[in-house]
Tab-separated table of C-alpha atoms and ligand atoms in Angstrom:
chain	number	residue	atom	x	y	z
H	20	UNK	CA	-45.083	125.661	-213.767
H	21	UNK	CA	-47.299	124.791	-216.875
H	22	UNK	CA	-50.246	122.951	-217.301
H	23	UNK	CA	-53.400	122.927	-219.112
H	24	UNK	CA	-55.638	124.317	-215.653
H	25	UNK	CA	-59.198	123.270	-217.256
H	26	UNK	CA	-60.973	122.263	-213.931
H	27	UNK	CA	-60.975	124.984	-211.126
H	28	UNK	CA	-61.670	128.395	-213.028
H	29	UNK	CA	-59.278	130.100	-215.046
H	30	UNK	CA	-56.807	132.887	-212.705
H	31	UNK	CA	-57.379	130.712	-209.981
H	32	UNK	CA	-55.351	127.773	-210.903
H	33	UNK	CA	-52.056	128.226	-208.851
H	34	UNK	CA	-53.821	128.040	-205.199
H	35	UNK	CA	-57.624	127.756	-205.275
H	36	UNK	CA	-59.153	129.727	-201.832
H	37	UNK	CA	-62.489	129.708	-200.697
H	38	UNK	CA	-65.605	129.444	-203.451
H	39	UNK	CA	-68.314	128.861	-200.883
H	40	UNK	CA	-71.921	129.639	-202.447
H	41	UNK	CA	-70.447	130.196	-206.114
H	42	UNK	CA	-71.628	126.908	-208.470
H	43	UNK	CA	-71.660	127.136	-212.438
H	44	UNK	CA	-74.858	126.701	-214.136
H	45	UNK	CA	-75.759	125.377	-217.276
H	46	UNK	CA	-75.646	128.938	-219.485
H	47	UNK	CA	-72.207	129.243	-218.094
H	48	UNK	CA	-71.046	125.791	-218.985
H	49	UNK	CA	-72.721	125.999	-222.417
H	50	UNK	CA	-70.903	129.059	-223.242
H	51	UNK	CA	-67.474	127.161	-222.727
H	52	UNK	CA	-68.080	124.904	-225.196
H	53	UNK	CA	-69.884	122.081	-222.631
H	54	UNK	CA	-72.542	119.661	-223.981
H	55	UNK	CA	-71.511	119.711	-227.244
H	56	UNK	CA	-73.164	116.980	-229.832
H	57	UNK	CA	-71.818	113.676	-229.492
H	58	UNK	CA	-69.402	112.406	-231.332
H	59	UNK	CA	-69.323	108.509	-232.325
H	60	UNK	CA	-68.228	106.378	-229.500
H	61	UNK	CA	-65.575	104.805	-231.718
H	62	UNK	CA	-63.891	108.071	-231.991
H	63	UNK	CA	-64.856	109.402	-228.684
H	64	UNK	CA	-62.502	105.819	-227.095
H	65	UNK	CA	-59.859	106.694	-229.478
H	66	UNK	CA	-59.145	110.334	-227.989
H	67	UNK	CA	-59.606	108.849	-224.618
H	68	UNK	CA	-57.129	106.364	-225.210
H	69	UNK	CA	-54.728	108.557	-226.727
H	70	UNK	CA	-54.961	111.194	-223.946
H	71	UNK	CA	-53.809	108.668	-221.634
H	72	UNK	CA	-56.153	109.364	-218.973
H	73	UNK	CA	-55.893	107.335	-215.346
H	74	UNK	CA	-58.398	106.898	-213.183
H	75	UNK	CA	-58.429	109.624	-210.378
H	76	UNK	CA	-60.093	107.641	-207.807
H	77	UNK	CA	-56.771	106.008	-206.117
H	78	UNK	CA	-55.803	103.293	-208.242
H	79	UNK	CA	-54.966	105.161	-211.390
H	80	UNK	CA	-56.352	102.048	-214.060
H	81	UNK	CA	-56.554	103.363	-217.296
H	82	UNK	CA	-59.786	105.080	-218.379
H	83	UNK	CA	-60.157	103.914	-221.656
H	84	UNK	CA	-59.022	100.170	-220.804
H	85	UNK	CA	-62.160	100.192	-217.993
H	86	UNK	CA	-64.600	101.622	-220.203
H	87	UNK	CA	-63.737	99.589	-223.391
H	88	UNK	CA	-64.289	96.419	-221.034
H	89	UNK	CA	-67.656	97.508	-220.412
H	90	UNK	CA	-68.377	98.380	-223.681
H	91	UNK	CA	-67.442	94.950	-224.754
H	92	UNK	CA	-69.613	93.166	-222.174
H	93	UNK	CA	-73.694	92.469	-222.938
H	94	UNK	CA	-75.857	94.869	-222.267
H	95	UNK	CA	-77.714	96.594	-220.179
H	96	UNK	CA	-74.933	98.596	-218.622
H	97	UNK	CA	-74.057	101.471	-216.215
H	98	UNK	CA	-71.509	104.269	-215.497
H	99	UNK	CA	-71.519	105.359	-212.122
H	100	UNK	CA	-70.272	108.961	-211.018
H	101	UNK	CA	-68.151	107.954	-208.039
H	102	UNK	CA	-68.223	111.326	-205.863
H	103	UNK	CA	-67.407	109.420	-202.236
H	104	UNK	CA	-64.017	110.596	-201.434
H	105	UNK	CA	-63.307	108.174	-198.606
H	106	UNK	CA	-59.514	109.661	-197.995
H	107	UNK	CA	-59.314	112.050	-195.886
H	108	UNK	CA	-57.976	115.479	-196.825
H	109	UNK	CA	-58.716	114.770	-200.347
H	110	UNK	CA	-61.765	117.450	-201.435
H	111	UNK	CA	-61.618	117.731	-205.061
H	112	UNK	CA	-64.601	115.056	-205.869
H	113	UNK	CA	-66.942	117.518	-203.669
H	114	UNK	CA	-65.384	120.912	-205.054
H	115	UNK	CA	-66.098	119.537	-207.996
H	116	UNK	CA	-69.436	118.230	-207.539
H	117	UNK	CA	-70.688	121.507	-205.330
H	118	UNK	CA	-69.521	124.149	-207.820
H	119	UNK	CA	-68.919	122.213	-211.188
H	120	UNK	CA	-71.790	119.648	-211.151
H	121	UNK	CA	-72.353	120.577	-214.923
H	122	UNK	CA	-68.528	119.277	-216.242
H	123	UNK	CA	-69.047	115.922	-214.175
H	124	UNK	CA	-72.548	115.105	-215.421
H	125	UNK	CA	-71.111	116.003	-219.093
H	126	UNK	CA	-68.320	113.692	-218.509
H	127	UNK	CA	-70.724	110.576	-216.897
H	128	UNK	CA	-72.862	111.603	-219.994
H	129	UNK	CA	-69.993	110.857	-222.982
H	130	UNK	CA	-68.599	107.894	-220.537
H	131	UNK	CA	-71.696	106.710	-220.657
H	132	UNK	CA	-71.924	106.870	-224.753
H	133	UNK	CA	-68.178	105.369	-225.021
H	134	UNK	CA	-69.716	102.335	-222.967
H	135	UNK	CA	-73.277	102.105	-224.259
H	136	UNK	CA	-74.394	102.602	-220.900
H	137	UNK	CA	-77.854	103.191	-221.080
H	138	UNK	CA	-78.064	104.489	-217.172
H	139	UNK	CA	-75.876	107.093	-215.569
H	140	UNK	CA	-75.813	107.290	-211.532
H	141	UNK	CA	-74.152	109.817	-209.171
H	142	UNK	CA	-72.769	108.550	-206.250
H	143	UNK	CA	-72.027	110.725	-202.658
H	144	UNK	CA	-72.124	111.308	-199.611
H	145	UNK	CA	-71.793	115.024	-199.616
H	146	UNK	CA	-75.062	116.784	-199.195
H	147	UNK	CA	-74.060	120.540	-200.662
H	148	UNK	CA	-72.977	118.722	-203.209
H	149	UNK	CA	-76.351	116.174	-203.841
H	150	UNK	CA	-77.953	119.817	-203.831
H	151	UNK	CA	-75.990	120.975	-206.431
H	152	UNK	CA	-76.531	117.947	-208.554
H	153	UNK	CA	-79.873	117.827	-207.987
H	154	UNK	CA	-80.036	121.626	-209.212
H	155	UNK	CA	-77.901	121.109	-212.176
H	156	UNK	CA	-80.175	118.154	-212.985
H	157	UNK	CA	-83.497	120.202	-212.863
H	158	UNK	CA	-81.935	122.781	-214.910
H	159	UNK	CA	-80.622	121.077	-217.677
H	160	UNK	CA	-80.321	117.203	-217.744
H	161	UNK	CA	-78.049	115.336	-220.169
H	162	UNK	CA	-79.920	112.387	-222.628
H	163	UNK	CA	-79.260	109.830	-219.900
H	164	UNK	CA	-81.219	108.472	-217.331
H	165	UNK	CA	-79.556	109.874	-214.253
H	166	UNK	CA	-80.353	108.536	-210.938
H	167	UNK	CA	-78.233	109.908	-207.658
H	168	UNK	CA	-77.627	107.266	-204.709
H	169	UNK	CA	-76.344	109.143	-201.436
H	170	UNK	CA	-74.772	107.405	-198.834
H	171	UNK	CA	-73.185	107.320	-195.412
H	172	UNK	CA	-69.715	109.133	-195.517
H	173	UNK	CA	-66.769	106.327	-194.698
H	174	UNK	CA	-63.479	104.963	-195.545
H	175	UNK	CA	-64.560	102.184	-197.864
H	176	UNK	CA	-67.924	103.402	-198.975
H	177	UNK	CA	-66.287	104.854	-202.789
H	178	UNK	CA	-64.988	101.452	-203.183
H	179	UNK	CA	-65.518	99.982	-206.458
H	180	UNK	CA	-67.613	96.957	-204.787
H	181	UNK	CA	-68.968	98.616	-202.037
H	182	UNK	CA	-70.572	101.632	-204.426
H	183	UNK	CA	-72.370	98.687	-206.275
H	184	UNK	CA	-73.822	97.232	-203.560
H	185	UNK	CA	-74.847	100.365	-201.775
H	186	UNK	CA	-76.621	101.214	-205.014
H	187	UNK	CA	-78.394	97.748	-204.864
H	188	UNK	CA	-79.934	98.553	-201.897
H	189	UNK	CA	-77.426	96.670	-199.456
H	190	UNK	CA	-74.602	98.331	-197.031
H	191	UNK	CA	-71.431	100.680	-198.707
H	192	UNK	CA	-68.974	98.051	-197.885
H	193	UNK	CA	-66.641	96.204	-200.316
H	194	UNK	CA	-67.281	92.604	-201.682
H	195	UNK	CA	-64.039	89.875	-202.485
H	196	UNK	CA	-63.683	90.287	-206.161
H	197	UNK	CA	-63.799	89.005	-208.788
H	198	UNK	CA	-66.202	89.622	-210.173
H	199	UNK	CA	-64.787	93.167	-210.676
H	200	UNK	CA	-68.172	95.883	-211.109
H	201	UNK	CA	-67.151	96.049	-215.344
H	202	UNK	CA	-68.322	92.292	-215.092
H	203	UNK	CA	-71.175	92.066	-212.925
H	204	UNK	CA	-71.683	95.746	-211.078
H	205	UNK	CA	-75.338	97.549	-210.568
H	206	UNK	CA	-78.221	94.691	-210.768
H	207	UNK	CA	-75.659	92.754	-212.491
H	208	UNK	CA	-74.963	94.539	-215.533
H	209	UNK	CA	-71.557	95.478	-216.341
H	210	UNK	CA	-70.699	99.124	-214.429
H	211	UNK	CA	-68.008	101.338	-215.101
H	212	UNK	CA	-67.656	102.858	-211.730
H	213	UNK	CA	-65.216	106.081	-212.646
H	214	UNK	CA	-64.169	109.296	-210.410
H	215	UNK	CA	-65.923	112.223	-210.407
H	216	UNK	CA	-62.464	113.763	-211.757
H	217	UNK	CA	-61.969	111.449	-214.244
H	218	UNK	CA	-65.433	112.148	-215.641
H	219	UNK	CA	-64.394	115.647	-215.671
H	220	UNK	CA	-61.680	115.386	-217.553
H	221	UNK	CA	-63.379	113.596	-220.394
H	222	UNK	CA	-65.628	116.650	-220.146
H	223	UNK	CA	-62.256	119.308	-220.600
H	224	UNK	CA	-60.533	116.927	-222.849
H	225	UNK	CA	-63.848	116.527	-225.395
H	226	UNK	CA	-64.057	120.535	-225.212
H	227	UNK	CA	-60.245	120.813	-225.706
H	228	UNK	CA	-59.440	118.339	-228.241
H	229	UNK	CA	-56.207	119.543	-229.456
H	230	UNK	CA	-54.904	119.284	-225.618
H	231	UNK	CA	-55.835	116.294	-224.072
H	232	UNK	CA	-52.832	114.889	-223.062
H	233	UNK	CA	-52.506	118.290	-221.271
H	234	UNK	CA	-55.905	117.537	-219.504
H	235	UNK	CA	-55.269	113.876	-218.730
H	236	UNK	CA	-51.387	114.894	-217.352
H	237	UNK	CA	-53.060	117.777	-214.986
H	238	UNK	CA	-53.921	116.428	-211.455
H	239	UNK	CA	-56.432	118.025	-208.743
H	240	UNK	CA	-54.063	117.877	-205.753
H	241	UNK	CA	-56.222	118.625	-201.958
H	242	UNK	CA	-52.972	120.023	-199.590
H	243	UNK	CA	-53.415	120.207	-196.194
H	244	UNK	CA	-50.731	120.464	-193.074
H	245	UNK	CA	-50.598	121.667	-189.047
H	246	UNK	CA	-52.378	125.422	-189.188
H	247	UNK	CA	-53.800	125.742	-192.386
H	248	UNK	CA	-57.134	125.524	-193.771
H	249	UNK	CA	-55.892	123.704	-196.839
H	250	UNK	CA	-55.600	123.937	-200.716
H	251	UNK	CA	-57.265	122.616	-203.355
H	252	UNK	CA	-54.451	123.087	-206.564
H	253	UNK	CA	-54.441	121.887	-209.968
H	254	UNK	CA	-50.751	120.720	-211.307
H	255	UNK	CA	-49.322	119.020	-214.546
H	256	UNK	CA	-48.319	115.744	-213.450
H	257	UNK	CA	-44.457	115.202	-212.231
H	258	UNK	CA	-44.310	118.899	-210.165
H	259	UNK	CA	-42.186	118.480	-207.568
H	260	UNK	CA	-43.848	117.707	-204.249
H	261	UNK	CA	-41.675	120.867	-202.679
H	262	UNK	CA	-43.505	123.290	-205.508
H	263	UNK	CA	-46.950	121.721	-203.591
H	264	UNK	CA	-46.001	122.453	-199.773
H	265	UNK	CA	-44.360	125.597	-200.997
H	266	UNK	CA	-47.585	126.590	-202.752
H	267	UNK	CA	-49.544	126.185	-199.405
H	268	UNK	CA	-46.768	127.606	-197.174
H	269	UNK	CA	-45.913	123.922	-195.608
H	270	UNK	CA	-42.517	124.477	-197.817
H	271	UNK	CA	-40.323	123.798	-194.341
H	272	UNK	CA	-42.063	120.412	-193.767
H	273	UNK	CA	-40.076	117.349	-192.733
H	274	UNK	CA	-42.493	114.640	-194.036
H	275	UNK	CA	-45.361	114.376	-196.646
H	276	UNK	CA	-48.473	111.430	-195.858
H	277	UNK	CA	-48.769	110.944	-199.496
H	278	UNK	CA	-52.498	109.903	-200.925
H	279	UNK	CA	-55.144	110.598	-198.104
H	280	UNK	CA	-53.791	107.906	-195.810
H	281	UNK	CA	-52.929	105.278	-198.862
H	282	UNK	CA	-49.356	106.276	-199.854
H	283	UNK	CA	-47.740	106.280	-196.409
H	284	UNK	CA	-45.409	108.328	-194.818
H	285	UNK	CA	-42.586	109.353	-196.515
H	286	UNK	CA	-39.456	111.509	-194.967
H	287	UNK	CA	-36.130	112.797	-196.060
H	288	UNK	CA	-36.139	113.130	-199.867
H	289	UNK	CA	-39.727	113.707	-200.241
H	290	UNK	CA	-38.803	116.817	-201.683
H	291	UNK	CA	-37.582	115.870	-204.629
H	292	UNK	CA	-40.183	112.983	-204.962
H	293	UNK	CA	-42.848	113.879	-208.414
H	294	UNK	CA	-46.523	113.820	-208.277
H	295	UNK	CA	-47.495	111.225	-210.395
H	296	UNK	CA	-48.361	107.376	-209.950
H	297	UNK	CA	-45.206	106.070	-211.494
H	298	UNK	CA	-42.706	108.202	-209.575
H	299	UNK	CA	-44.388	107.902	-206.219
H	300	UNK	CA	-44.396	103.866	-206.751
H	301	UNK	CA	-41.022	103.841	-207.512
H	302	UNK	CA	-40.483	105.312	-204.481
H	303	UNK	CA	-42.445	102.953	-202.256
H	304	UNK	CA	-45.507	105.167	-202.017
H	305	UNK	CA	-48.446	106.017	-203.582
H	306	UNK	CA	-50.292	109.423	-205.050
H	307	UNK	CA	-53.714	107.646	-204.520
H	308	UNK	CA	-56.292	110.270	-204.603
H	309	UNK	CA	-53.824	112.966	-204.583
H	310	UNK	CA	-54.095	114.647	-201.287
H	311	UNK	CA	-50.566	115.826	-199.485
H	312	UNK	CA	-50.448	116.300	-195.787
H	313	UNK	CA	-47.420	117.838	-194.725
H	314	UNK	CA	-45.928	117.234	-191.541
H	315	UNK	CA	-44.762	120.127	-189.580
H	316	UNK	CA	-41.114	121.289	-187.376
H	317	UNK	CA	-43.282	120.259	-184.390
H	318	UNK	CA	-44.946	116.810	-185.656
H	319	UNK	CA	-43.980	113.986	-184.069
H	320	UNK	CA	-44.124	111.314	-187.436
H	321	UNK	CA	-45.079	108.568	-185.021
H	322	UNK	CA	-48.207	110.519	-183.360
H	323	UNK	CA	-49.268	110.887	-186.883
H	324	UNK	CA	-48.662	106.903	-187.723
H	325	UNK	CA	-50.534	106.153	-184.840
H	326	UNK	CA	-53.637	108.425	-185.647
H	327	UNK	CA	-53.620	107.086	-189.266
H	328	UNK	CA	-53.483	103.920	-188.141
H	329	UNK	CA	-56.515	104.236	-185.821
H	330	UNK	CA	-58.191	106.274	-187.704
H	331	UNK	CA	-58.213	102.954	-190.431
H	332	UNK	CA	-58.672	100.610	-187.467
H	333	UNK	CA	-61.715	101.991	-186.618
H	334	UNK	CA	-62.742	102.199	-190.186
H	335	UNK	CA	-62.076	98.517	-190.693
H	336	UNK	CA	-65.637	97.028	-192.386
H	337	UNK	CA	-64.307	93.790	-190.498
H	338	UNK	CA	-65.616	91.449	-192.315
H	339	UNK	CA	-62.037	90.258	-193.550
H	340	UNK	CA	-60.401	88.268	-190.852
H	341	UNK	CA	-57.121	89.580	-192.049
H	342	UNK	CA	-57.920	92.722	-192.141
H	343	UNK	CA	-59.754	92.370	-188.354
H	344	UNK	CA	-56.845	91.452	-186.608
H	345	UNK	CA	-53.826	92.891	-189.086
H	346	UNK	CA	-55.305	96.386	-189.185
H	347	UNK	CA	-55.646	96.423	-185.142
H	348	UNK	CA	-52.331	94.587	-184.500
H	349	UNK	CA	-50.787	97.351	-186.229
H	350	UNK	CA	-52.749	100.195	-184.532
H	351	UNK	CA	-52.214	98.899	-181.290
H	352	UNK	CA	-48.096	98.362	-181.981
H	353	UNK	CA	-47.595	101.985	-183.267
H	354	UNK	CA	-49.924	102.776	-179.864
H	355	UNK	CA	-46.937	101.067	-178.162
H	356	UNK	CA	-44.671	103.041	-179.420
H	357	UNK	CA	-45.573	106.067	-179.017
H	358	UNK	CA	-46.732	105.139	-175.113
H	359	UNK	CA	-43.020	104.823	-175.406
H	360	UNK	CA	-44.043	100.547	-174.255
H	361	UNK	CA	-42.601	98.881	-177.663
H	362	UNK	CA	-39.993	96.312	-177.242
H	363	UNK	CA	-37.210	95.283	-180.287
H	364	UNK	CA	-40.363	92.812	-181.132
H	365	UNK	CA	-43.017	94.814	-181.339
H	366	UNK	CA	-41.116	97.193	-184.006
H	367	UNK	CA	-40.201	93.908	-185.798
H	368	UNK	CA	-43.581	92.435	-185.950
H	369	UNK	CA	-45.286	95.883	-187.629
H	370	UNK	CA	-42.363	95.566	-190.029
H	371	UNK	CA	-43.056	91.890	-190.642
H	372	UNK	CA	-46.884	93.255	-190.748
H	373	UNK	CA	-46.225	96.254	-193.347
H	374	UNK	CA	-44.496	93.840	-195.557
H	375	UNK	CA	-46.836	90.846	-195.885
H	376	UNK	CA	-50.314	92.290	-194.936
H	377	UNK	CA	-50.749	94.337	-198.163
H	378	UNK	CA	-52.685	92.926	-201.303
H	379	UNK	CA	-54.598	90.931	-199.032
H	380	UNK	CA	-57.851	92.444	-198.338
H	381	UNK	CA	-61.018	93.131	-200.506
H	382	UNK	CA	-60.062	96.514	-200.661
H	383	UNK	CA	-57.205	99.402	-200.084
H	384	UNK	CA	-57.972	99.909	-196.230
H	385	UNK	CA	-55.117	97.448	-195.115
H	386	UNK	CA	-52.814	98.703	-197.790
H	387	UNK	CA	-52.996	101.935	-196.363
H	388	UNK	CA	-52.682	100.434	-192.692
H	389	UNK	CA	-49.400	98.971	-193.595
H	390	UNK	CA	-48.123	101.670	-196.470
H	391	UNK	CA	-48.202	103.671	-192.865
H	392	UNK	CA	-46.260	101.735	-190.826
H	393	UNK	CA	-43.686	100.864	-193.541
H	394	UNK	CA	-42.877	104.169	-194.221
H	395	UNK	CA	-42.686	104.970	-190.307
H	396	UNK	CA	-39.753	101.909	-190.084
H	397	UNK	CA	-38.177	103.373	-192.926
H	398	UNK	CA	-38.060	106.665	-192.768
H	399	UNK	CA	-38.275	107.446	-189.295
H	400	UNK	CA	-36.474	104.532	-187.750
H	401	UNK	CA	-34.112	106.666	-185.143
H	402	UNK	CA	-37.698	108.710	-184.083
H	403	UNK	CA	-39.378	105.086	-183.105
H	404	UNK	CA	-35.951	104.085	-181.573
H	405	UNK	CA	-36.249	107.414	-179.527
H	406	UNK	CA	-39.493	106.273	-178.158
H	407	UNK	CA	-38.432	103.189	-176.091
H	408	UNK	CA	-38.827	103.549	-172.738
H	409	UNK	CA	-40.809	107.204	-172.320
H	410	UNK	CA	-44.272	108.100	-173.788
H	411	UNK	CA	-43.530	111.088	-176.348
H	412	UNK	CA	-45.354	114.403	-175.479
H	413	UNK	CA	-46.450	115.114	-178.659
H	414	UNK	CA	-47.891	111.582	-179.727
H	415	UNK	CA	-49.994	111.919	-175.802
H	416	UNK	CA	-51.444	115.287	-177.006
H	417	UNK	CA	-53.204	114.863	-180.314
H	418	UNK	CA	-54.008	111.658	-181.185
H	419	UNK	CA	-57.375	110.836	-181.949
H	420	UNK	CA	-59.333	107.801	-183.630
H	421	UNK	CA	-61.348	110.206	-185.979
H	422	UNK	CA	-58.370	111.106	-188.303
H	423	UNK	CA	-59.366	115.449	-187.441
H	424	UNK	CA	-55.853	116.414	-187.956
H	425	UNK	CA	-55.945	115.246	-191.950
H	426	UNK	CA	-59.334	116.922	-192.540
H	427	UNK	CA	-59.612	120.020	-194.195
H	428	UNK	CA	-62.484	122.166	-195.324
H	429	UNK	CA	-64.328	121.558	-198.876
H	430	UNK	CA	-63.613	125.038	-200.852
V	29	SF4	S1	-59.820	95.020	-196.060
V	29	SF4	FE1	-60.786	95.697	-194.150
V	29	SF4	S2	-61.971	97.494	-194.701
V	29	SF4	FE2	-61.471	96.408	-196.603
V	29	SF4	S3	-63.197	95.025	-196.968
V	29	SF4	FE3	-61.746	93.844	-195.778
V	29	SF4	S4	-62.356	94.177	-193.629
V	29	SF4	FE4	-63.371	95.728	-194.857
């Protein structure tokens, strides 16, 4: 496996354990090249756009294309450090932010000069990592007015919408766009709202300029499955999904749930399946955020449909009808079927569901709802059929509306 490992710390690239307490400061980042004087913005676009880089948030938009948009648009404007991983059993943003906090602010500063963005602010939830931020701030700020905007840890709070108006004072949930936040985002000036790991990569690809489309190929991957504490790894894009679960001993697993909750299930074949945003579309799923949870020998694939779908039920803002009743509907007819009380109609109504319901919310939440589902009827359509008639064991024993079994610990 090669890849251009510029994020977690050199010799520990492979399989990151435990860094708890251990946070780079300034001297440290200075002496590998960080901060460096600015180059002009022109230029600084141009390498973006030639490394490539996609968004590492979940959608995977093109870096430069967002931040050229902003640039174009009047002034004032904004670039907001998005550190509120929403998915759970993704952890990179707050790895990052705890023990890197100097390569993100470096990358929100140089984002910030490719989009004449006269503000920078970082966004979390986290609060080891606000401290570290905050540290990293009093020790060495960039030439940027930073401000940092905590909020309530959710779902839909690192939206793209719902980060604006949580910054404007109002709640983290998601508004109908357009306008999109590069049009009208913080106080109404145009906003680049980019990942924490995007911004770092700007950071690793402006202090490795003869490898950045190395640094924009190389993913942060958060692996977690059934009796492990989890991984945080950091890949070239297109490994195989087998090298991942092999990496954190999950290498017998029968399924992967592919992006947080956002890519959906996936079953036989997921082996074979690459990590990267292209691949995993092609395949009917997703990479998301990049977090892998791998299903073990003894997971029943429907106890974990139902406890995604709950979990995202219960996360629903509500305030879209659609997603109100679709997002329920569906929790409650996988609930059915693993209470082993699903009839030939119920199993064809969440496929009806998975098919239609997607696309039609203001944000990913009801995607994810029915990316679950879908790949439960399609990969697992004999394991649903085996639940007609008798509540399954294994779906009776663990399921639980707070999605505990994809959460792993930040490193
Ligand atoms: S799709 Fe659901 S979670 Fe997303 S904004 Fe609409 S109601 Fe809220």
């Amino acid at each position: 496996m090669t890849g251009v490992y510029c994020l977690l710390p050199e010799g520990r690239a492979g399989l990151l354990v435990p860094w708890r307490g251990w946070a780079e400061d300034v001297d440290t980042y200075l002496a590998g090249g960080g901060y460096a004087p600015l180059i002009p913005p022109d230029r600084l676009l141009d390498l973006i756009t030639a490394s490539g880089l996609r968004g590492r948030g979940g959608a995977g938009f093109p870096t430069a294309v967002k931040l050229r948009a902003v640039r174009a648009a009047p002034g004032p404007r904004v670039v907001v450090a998005n550190g509120e991983e929403g998915e759970p059993g993704s952890v990179k943003d707050r790895w990052l932010l705890r023990h890197r906090p100097h390569l993100v602010l470096d990358g929100l500063r140089l984002a910030a000069a490719v989009a004449g963005a006269e503000r920078g602010i970082v966004y979390l939830s986290d609060a080891p990592a606000e401290r570290a931020v905050r540290r990293a701030l009093a020790e060495s700020a960039p030439e940027l007015r930073i401000d940092v905007v905590s909020t309530e840890h959710t779902y839909v709070a690192g939206e793209e919408t719902a980060v604006v108006r949580r910054i404007d004072g109002g709640p983290a949930l998601p508004t109908a766009k357009p306008p999109r936040p590069f049009e009208s985002g913080v106080g109404g000036a145009p906003t680049a709202v980019a990942n924490v790991e995007t911004l770092a990569r700007i950071a690793a690809m402006y202090a490795r300029p003869h490898e950045v489309a190395a640094v924009a190929g190389t993913h942060l991957v958060s692996l977690s499955g059934p009796g492990s504490e989890g991984a945080l790894v950091e890949v070239p894009a297109g490994t195989h999904l087998k090298v991942l679960a092999d990496l954190c001993g999950h290498g017998r697993a029968e399924a992967v749930l592919l992006g947080g909750l956002f890519g959906g299930l996936y079953g036989a074949g997921w082996t074979d399946l690459p990590l990267d945003h292209d691949g995993l579309n092609a395949a009917g799923g997703a990479l998301g955020c990049g977090a892998l949870h791998f299903l073990g020998p003894g997971d029943c694939p429907v106890a974990v449909a139902v406890e995604a779908a709950a979990y995202l039920a219960a996360q629903s803002a509500r305030q879209c009808g659609v997603c109100l009743s679709g997002t329920g509907a569906m929790a409650k007819a996988l609930a059915a079927v693993a209470g082993g009380e699903a009839t030939e109609d119920t199993v064809q109504k969440l496929h009806r569901w998975s098919q239609q319901l997607p696309g039609r919310g203001a944000c990913g939440l009801l995607d994810a709802a029915a990316r679950v589902g879908a790949g439960l009827l399609a990969h697992f359509r004999d394991r649903v059929d085996e639940h007609r008639g008798s509540a399954c064991p294994a779906c009776s024993r663990a399921i639980t509306e707070d999605g505990r079994r994809f959460v792993l610990p930040v490193p």
